[in-house]
XYZ file of C-alpha atoms in Angstrom:
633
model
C 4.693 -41.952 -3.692
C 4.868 -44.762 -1.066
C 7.978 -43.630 0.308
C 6.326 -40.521 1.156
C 3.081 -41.878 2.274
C 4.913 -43.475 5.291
C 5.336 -39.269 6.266
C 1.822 -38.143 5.916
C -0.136 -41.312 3.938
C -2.803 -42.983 6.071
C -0.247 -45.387 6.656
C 1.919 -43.249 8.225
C 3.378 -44.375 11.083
C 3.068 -42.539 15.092
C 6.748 -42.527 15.730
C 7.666 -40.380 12.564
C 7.553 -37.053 14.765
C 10.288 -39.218 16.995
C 12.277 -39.577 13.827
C 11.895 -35.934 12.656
C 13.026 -34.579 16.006
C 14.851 -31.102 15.772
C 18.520 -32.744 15.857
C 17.984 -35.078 13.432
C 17.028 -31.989 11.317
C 20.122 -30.188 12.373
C 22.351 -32.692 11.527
C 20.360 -33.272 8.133
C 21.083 -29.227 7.283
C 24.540 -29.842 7.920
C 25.281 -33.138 6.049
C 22.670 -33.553 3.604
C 20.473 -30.358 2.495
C 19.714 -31.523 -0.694
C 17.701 -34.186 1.378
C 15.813 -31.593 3.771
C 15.168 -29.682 1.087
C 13.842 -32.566 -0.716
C 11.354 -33.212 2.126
C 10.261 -29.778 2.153
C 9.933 -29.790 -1.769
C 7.253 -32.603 -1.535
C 5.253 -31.482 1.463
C 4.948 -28.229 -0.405
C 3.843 -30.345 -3.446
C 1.913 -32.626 -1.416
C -0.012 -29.791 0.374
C -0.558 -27.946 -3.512
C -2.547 -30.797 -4.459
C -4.438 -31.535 -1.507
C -5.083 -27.779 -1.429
C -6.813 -27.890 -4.589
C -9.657 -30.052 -4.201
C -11.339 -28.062 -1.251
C -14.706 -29.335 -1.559
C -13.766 -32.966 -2.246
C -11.072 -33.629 0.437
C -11.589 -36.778 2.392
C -11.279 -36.989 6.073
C -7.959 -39.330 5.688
C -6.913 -36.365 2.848
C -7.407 -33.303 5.935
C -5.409 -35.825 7.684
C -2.904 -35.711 5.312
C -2.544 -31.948 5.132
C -2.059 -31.240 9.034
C 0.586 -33.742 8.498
C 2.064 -32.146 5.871
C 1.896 -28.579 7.938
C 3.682 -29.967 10.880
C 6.652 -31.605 9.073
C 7.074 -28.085 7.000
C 6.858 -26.572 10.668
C 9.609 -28.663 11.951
C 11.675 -28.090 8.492
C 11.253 -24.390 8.369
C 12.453 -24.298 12.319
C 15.615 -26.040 11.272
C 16.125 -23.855 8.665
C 15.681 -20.934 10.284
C 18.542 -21.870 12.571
C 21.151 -22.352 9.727
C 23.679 -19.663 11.378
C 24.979 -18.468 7.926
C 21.481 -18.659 5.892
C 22.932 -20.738 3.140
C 19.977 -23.015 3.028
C 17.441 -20.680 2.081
C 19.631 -19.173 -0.487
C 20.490 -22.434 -2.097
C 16.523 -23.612 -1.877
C 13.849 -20.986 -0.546
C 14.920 -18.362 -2.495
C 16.335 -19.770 -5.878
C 14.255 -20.886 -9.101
C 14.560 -24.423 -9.839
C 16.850 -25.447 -12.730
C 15.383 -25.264 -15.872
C 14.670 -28.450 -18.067
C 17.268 -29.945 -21.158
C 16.710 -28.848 -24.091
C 17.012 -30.485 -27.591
C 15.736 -33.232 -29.224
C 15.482 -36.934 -27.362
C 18.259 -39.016 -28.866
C 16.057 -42.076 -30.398
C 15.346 -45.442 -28.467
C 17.219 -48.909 -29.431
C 14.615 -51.417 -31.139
C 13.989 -53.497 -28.453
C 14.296 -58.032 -28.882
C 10.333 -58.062 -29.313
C 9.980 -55.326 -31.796
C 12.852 -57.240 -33.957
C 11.036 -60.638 -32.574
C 7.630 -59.184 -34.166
C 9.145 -58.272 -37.657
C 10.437 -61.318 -38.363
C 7.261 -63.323 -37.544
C 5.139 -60.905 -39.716
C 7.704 -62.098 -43.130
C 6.606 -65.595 -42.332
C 3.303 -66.920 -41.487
C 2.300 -70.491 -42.579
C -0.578 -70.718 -44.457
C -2.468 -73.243 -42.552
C -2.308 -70.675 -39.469
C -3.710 -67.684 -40.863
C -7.172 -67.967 -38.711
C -4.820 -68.142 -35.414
C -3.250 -64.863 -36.768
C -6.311 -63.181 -37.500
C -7.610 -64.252 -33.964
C -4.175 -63.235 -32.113
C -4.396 -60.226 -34.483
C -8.033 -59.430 -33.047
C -6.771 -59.936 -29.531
C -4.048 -57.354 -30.401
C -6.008 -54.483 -31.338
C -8.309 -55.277 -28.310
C -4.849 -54.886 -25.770
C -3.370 -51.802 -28.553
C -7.232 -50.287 -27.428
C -6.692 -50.434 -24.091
C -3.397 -49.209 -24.054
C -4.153 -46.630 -25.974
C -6.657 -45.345 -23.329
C -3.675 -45.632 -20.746
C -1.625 -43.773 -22.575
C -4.460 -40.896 -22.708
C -4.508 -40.965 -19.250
C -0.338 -41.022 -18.791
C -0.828 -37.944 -21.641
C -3.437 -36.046 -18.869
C -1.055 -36.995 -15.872
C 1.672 -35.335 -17.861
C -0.260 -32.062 -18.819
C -0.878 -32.009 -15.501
C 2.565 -32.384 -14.111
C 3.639 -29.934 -16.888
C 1.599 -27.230 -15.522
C 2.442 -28.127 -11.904
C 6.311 -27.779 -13.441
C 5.547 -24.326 -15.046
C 3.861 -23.163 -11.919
C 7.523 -24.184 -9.908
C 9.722 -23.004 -12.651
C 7.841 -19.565 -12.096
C 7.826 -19.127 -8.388
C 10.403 -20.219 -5.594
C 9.789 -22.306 -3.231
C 8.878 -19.984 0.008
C 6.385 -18.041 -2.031
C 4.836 -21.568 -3.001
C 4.509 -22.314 0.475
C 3.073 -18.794 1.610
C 0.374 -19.716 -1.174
C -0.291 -22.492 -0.424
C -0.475 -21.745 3.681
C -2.820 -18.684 2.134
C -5.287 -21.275 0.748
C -4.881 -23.593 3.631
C -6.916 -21.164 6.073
C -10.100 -21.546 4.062
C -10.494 -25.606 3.555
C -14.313 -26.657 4.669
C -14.327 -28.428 7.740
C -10.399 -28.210 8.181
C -10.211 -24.392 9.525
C -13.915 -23.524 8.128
C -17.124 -25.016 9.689
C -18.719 -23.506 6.659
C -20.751 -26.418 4.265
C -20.753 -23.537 1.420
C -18.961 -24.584 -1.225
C -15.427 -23.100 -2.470
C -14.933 -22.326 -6.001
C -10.985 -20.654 -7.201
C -11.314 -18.885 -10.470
C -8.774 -17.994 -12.797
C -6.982 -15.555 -11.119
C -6.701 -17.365 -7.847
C -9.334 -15.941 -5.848
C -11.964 -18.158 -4.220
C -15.476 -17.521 -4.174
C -17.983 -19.039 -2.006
C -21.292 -20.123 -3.283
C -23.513 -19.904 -1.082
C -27.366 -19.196 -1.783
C -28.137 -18.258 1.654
C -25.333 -15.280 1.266
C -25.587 -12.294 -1.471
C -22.330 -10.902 -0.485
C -19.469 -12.836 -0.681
C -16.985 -10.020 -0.584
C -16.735 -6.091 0.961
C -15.213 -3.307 -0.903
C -12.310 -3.753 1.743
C -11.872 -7.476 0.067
C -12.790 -9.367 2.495
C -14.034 -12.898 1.931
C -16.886 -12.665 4.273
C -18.539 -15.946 3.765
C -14.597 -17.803 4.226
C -13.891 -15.748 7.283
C -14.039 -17.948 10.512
C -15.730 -16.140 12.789
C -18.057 -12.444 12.259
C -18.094 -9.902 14.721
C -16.126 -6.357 13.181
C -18.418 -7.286 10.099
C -21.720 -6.704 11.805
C -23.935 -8.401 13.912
C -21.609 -11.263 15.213
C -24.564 -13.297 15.859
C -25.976 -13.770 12.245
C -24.779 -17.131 11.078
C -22.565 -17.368 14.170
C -21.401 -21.059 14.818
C -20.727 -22.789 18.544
C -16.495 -23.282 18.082
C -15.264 -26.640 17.338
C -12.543 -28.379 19.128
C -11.097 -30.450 16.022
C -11.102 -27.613 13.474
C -9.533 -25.214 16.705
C -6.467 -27.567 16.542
C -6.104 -27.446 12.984
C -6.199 -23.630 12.839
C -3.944 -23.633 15.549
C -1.362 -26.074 13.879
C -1.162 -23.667 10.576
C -0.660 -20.795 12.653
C 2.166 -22.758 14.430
C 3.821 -23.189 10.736
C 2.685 -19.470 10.441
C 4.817 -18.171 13.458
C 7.845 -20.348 12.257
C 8.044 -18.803 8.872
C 8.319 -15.134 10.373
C 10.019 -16.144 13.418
C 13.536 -16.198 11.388
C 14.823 -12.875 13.652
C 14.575 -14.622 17.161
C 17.341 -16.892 16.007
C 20.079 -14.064 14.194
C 22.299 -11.775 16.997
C 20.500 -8.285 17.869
C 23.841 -6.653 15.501
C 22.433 -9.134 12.592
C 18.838 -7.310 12.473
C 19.704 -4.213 10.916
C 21.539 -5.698 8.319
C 19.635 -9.185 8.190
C 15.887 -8.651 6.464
C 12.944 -10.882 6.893
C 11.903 -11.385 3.161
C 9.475 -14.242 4.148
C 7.626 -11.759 6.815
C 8.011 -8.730 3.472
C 6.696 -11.522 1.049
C 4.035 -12.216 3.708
C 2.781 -8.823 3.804
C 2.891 -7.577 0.380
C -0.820 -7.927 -1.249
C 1.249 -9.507 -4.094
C 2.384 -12.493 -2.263
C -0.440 -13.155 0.174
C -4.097 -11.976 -1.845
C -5.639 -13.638 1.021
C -4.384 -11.001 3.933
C -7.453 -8.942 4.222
C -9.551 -12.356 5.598
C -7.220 -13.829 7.528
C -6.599 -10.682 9.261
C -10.247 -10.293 9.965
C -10.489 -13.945 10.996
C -8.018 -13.730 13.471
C -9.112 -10.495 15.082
C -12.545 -11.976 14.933
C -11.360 -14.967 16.876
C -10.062 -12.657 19.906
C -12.953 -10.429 19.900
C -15.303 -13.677 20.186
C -13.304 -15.423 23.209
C -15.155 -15.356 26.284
C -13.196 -15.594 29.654
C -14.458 -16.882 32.158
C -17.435 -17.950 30.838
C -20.782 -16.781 31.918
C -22.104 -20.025 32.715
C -21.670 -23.395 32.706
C -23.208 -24.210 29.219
C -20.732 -21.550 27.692
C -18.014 -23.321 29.016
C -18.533 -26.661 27.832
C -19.465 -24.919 24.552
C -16.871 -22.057 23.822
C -14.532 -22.920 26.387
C -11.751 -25.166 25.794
C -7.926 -26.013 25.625
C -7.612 -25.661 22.008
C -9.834 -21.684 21.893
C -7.339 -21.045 24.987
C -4.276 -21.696 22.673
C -6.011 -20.784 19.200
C -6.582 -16.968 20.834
C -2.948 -17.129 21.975
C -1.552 -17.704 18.448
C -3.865 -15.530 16.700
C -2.163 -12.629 18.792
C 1.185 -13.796 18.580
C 1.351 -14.143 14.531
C -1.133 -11.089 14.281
C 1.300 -9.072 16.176
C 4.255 -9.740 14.194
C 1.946 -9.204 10.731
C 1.691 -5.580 12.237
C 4.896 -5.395 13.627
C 6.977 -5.677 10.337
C 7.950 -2.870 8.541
C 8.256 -1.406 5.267
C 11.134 -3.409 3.108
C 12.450 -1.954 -0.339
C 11.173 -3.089 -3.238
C 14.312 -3.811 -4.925
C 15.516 -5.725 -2.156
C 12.278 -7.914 -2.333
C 12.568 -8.242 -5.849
C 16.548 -9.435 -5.919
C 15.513 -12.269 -4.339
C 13.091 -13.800 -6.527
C 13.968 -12.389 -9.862
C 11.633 -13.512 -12.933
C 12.206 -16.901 -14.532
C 13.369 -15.568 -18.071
C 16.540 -13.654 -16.602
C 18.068 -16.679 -16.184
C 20.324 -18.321 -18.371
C 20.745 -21.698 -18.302
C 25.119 -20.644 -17.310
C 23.979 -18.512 -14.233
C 21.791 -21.025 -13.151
C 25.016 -24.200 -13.048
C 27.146 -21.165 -11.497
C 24.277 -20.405 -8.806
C 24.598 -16.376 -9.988
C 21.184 -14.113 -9.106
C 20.979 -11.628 -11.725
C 20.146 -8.251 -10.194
C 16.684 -6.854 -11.664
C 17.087 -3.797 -14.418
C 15.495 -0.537 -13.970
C 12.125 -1.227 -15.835
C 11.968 -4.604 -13.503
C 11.939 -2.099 -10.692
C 9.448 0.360 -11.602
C 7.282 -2.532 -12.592
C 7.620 -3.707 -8.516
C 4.395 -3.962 -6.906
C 4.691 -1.684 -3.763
C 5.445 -4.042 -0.643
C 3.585 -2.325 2.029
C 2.736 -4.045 4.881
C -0.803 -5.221 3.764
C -2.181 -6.399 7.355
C -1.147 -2.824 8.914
C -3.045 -0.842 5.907
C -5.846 -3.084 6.871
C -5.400 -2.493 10.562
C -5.278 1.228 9.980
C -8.381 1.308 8.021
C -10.294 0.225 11.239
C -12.219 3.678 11.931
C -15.778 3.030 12.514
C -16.502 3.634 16.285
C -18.132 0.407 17.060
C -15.469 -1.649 15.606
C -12.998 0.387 17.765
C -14.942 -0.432 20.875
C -15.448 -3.601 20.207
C -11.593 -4.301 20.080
C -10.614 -2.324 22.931
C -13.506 -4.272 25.315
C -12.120 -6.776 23.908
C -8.614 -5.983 24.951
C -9.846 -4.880 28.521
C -11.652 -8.306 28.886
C -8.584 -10.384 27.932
C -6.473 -8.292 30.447
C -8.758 -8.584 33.251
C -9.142 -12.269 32.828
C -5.597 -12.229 32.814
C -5.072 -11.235 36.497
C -7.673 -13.971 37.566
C -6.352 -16.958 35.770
C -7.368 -19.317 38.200
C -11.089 -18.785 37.577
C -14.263 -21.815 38.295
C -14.259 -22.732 34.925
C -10.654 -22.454 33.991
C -8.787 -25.574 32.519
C -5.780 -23.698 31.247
C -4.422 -20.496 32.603
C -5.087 -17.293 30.388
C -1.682 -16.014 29.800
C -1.484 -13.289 26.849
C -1.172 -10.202 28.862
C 2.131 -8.843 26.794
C 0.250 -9.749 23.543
C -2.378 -7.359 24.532
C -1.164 -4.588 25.682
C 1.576 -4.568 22.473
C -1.426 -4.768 20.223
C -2.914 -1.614 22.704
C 0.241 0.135 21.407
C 0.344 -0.824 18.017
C -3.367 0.603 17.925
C -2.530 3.815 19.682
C 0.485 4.463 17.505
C -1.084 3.119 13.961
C -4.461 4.186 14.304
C -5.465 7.517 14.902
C -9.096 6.934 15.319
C -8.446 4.219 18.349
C -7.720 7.131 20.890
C -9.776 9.713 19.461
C -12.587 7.185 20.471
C -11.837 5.421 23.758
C -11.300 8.543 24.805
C -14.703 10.140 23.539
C -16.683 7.073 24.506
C -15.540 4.224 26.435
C -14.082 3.875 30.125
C -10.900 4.476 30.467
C -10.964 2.920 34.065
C -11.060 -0.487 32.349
C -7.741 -0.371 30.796
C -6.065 1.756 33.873
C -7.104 -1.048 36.470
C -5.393 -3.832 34.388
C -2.050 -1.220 33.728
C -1.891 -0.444 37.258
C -1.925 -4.479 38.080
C 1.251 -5.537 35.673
C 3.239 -2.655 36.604
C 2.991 -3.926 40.392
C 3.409 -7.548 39.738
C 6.138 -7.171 37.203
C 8.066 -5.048 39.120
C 10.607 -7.278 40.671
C 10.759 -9.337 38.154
C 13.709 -8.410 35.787
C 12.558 -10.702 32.723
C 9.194 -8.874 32.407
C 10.692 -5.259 32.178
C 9.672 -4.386 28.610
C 6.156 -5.115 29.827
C 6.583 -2.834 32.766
C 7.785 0.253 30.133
C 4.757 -0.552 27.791
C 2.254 -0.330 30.714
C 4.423 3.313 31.442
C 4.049 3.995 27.442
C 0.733 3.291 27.579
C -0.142 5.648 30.387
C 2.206 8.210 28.935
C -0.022 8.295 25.673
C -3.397 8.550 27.921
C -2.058 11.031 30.391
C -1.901 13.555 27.827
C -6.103 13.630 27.194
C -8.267 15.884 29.221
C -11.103 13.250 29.769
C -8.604 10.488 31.242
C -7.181 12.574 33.921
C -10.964 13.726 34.951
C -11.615 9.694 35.203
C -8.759 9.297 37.649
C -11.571 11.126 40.043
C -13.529 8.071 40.577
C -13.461 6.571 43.666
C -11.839 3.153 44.258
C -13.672 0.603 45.842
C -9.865 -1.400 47.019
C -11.021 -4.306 43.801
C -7.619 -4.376 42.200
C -6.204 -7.301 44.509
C -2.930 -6.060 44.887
C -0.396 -5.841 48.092
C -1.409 -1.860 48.871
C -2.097 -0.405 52.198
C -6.331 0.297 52.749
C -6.887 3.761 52.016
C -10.011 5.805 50.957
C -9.327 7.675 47.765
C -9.982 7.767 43.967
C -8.262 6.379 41.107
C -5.699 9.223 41.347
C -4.514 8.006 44.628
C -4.027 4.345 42.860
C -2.304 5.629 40.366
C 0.082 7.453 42.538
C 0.464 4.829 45.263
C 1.634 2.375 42.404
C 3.992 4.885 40.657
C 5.940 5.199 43.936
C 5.921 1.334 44.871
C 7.346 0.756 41.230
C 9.674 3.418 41.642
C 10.879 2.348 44.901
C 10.621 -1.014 45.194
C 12.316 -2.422 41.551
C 15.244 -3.944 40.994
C 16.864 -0.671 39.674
C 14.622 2.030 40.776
C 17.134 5.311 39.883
C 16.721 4.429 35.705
C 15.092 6.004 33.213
C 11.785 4.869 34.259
C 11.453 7.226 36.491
C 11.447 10.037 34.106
C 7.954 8.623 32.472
C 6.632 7.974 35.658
C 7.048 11.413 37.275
C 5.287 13.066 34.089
C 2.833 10.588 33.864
C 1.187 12.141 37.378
C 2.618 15.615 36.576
C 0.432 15.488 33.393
C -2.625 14.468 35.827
C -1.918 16.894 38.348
C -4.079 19.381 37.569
C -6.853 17.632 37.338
C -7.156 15.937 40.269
C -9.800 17.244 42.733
C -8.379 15.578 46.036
C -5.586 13.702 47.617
C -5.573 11.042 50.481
C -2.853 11.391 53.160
C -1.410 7.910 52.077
C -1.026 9.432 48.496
C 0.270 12.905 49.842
C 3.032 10.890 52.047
C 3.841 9.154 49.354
C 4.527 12.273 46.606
C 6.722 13.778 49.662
C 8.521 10.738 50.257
C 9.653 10.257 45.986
C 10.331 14.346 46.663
C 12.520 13.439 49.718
C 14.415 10.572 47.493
C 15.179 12.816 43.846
C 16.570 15.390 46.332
C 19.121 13.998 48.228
C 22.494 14.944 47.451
C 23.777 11.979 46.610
C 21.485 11.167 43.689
C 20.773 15.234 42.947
C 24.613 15.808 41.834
C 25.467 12.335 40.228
C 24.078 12.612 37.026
C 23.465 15.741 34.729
C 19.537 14.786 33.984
C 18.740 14.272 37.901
C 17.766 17.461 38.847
C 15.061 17.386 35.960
C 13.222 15.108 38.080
C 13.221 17.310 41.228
C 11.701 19.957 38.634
C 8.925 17.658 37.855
C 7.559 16.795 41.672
C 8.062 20.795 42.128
C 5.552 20.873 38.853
C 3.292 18.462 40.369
C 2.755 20.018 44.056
C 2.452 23.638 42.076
C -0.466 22.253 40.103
C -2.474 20.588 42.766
C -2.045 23.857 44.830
C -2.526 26.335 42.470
C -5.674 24.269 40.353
C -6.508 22.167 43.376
C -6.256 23.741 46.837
C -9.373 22.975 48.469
C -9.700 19.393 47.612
C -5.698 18.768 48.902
C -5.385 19.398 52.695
C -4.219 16.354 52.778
C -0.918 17.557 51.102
C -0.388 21.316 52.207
C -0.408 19.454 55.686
C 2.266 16.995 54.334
C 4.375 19.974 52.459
C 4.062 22.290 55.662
C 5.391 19.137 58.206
C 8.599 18.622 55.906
C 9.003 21.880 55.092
C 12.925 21.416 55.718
C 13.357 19.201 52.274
C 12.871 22.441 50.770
C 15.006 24.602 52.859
C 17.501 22.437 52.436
C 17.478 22.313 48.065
C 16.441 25.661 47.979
C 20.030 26.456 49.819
C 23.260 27.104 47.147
C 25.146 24.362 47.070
C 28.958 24.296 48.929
C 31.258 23.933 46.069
C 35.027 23.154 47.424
C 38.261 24.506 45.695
C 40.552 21.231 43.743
C-alpha cells in the first residue's frame, strides 16, 4: 500500500506525471507488461474502493481518484498503441488465474510453541502466583488478539468478495464499471448534497426528500444527472457551474475518449477486420447500466453552454476555461458513443467468456474457449445503447432545443474572438457531425426543424465553413458534411421557400456587395467553392450542382451577380476539354440545363436578371448544342 500511495496517496509526489511520461510507458509495454499491467490492475482496484464509499469520500480521497483516472488514461494510451494488440489479450481481455486448490500443507511448530510446552511440564511450586498472574496477562493479550484476528477475518471476507468479483469479470469491463460509477460521485462530477445509495443489483438511488422522482420510464437517473434541460424546465434546481468539479468531469471523459479511441492508432486496412470491443462493451446496456444518464448529462451540458455570454455576470459565472473544454469533450466522446456500430454478439461474447469454462489447463496454456450454442442464445443483444437513446428523442421541444443549441455553438464558432472570450470556441466539426448523425438516426429531427424552426440559422453557419474551409485541404471532410447537410435540406419544400429571405450582407465573409436573398448566397458560395478549391473538377461538384437544382424552382428572383455567376459554372462544365474527359461530365452540364429550365419555366418574372445573362451568351449554347467533330484513327 505505500508503494502505491507515492502514485495517487496524499503523499504522492508532483513529478510522478514526469516519470509516467508516454515513453517510459512504451518502453514498459515492450520490456515489462506484467509491470504495466500491474499498475493498471491496482488503479482499477484502487478506484473500486474509492468508488464505493460515495457519500463518505474525503477531499484527499476525490484527490485520490482523479489521480487514479489520469494514470489509467496514460496506461490505456500506451496500450492502445501496442501495434500487434498482445497486451490487451494477455490482460484486458483474459480472466485472472484461478486460485490453488487443496488442502494447506500444515505449519512447522515454531521454537516458542516447543519453548511453551516444556515450561507448562515444569513449574516450581513456590511460583505458582507469578504463573497465575502471567497466565492472567495472557488471556488479556489472547483477548485482544482475538479481536485482531476478527478484524483480519472481515478484511479477508472482504478481499474474498473483491477476488470473486475479479475472478468473474476481466479487467476492461471492471474499469468501464467502475468509470460508469465514477460520473455520479457528490461533489467530484455532481454538485448534488443528495445522498447516493447502490442497492443490490448495482443501481444507485438518490435520496433525496426534496425529489419524488428519482428515475423516468426511459431510466434515467434524474436526480444524478449533472445538468437538466431535455428533462423539463432547465431552471428547476438548476446550479451556477463549478470550475473544480468541470475539471474533474473533464479528466474522466479524457480516460473516456482513450478507451474508445483504440481505431485512430490501427491502419485504415486494419478497421474492417480490427473491432472495438471496449467501444461494443461500452454501448451494450449490459456493460454500461449507467448509459441512459450519462448520455443525458452530456447532452445537457451542451445544451446549457452559453457563448458569448449575455453579460458580464454570466461570464464570470458560466463562463470559463474548464465549461470551454468540458463542452468540447462531451461532443467528442458523445459522438463516438453514437458513432459505433452494431458488433455481433458472439464476437463480444468470445472475448470474455464465463469464469466456469475454464479449466485450470487452458488457463496455464492461455487457450479462450469459444462459447457453445446455449452461451449464445443466452447473449444479451449488444446494441448500441446511447444511439437507441438518441433515437428515442421525439418530443418537439427537446428537438428544438438541441438544434438551437447546435445553431448557437456554430455561430459562436465563426466569432471566436468575442469581449468575453478567454479561450477560442473551436467545435465546429463536432457539431455539424452530430447535425448528421441526427438527420440520419432520427427521423423526427427533420420532420421538425423543418415544420417549426428557422432554417436560416443553420444555412448561415453552412454557408460560412464551406467558404473558409475551402482552400484548406485538411478540413475537406468538413467541407462534404456542410454539402451533405444541404443535400438532406434541399430536398424539403419549406427550406427552399426560406432561401427567399433577403440578406442583410451579416455573414462576414470575402463576397462581392450585392442585393439579393438567401438564394443568391447560397449560389454565390457554391460557385466560389467550386471554383476556387484546391481541386475544383471532383466529385463535389456533383452535390453542389443538385443542391441549387433542387432549389431552383423555388426561388422567386435572381440578382445579376448570382445570374453571372450560374452562366459562368455553365461556361466551365461545357468546355470541351472537361465535357469529353470523363464519362460522368456531361451529367453536370444536364444539371445547370435543369436549373435555368426551372427558374424560367416556375420563375420568369422574378429572373430578368438571368434571361438577360442567358440571351448575352447565347453562343455557349450554340456551341454544345452543335454535334461534336469526331476524327477517323
Amino acid at each position: 500500500t505505500e508503494f502505491w500511495n507515492k502514485f495517487w496517496g496524499p503523499e504522492a509526489r508532483a513529478d510522478v506525471w514526469l516519470i509516467l511520461d508516454p515513453q517510459f510507458l512504451r518502453a514498459l509495454l515492450s520490456t515489462r507488461p506484467e509491470n504495466l499491467c500491474s499498475l493498471t490492475v491496482m488503479a482499477t482496484r484502487h478506484l473500486e474502493t474509492l468508488a464505493a464509499k460515495l457519500n463518505d469520500l474525503t477531499p484527499d480521497e476525490r484527490r485520490e481518484i482523479v489521480a487514479c483516472v489520469r494514470i489509467l488514461t496514460r496506461c490505456l494510451q500506451a496500450v492502445n498503441e501496442d501495434p500487434d494488440g498482445t497486451f490487451a489479450e494477455a490482460y484486458l481481455w483474459r480472466l485472472p488465474p484461478p486460485p490453488p486448490k487443496g488442502p494447506r500443507p500444515p505449519m512447522p511448530p515454531s521454537e516458542d510453541g516447543e519453548a511453551k510446552a516444556a515450561t507448562e511440564e515444569k513449574v516450581d511450586p513456590k511460583d505458582e502466583g507469578k504463573v497465575e498472574a502471567k497466565s492472567e496477562e495472557t488471556e488479556k493479550a489472547k483477548g485482544s488478539v482475538e479481536t485482531k484476528v476478527e478484524q483480519v477475518e472481515d478484511k479477508k471476507a472482504d478481499s474474498k468478495e473483491d477476488a470473486k468479483v475479479e475472478e468473474t469479470k476481466v479487467l476492461a469491463e471492471r474499469i468501464i464499471m467502475v468509470l460508469g460509477k465514477l460520473f455520479f460521485i457528490p461533489q467530484l462530477t455532481l454538485q448534488s448534497q443528495s445522498e447516493i445509495v447502490v442497492e443490490e443489483d448495482g443501481e444507485m438511488v438518490v435520496e433525496d426528500e426534496s425529489s419524488n422522482q428519482t428515475m423516468d420510464s426511459n431510466g434515467i437517473m434524474t436526480n444524478i444527472l449533472w445538468e437538466k434541460n431535455l428533462e423539463g424546465n432547465m431552471e428547476e434546481s438548476q446550479v451556477a457551474p463549478n470550475a473544480m468539479i468541470d475539471a474533474d468531469r473533464v479528466v474522466l471523459l479524457e480516460c473516456m475518449l482513450v478507451l474508445l479511441s483504440k481505431p485512430l492508432f490501427g491502419t485504415p486496412s486494419s478497421l474492417e477486420t480490427d473491432k472495438n470491443y471496449l467501444a461494443a462493451l461500452m454501448t451494450s446496456a449490459k456493460g454500461n447500466p449507467y448509459a441512459p444518464t450519462i448520455l443525458f448529462s452530456m447532452l445537457n451540458v451542451i445544451l446549457n453552454f452559453q457563448f458569448p455570454p449575455a453579460t458580464l455576470y454570466t461570464y464570470l459565472t458560466t463562463y470559463t476555461g474548464q465549461r470551454v473544454e468540458l463542452v468540447d469533450k462531451c461532443l467528442q466522446v458523445l459522438l463516438i458513443l453514437l458513432d459505433h456500430g452494431r458488433i455481433e454478439a458472439a464476437e463480444l461474447k468470445s472475448r470474455h467468456p464465463p469464469r466456469a469454462r475454464r479449466t485450470n489447463s487452458e488457463v496455464n496454456a492461455g487457450v479462450m474457449e469459444a462459447p457453445t450454442k446455449e452461451e449464445l442464445e443466452d447473449t444479451e443483444n449488444t446494441e448500441n445503447i446511447y444511439l437507441s437513446f438518441f433515437k428515442e428523442l421525439r418530443h418537439p421541444t427537446q428537438i428544438k432545443k438541441l438544434y438551437s443549441c447546435i445553431c448557437h455553438l456554430l455561430t459562436a464558432c465563426q466569432n471566436p474572438k468575442s469581449f468575453f472570450s478567454s479561450e477560442p470556441l473551436e467545435c465546429y466539426s463536432e457539431c455539424f457531425v452530430l447535425l448528421w448523425k441526427a438527420l440520419e438516426e432520427n427521423d423526427k429531427f427533420l420532420e421538425t426543424i423543418v415544420s417549426s424552426c428557422d432554417l436560416l440559422e443553420l444555412l448561415r453557419p453552412l454557408l460560412y465553413f464551406m467558404f473558409e474551409c475551402r482552400h484548406d485541404t485538411s478540413k475537406l471532410g468538413l467541407l462534404y458534411s456542410c454539402v451533405f447537410i444541404l443535400l438532406r435540406l434541399s430536398g424539403e419544400r419549406q427550406f427552399c421557400v426560406s432561401l427567399n429571405k433577403k440578406y442583410d450582407n451579416s455573414l462576414g465573409i470575402a463576397l462581392p456587395s450585392f442585393q439579393g436573398t438567401h438564394g443568391d448566397l447560397l449560389i454565390l458560395v457554391c460557385h466560389k467553392v467550386v471554383v476556387s478549391s484546391a481541386d475544383h473538377l471532383n466529385s463535389m461538384l456533383n452535390g453542389v450542382l443538385t443542391v441549387i437544382s433542387n432549389c431552383s424552382p423555388y426561388l422567386t428572383s435572381l440578382s445579376l451577380l448570382s445570374s453571372v455567376k450560374l452562366l459562368n459554372l455553365f461556361d466551365l462544365v461545357t468546355k470541351k476539354k472537361f465535357l469529353y474527359s470523363a464519362p460522368n461530365n456531361p451529367a453536370y452540364a444536364s444539371l445547370l440545363l435543369d436549373i435555368f429550365n426551372n427558374l424560367i419555366q416556375y420563375q420568369y418574372a422574378g429572373c430578368p436578371h438571368l434571361i438577360y445573362a442567358i440571351v448575352r451568351r447565347s453562343r455557349i449554347f450554340y456551341t454544345l448544342a452543335r454535334p461534336p467533330i469526331l476524327y477517323d484513327e
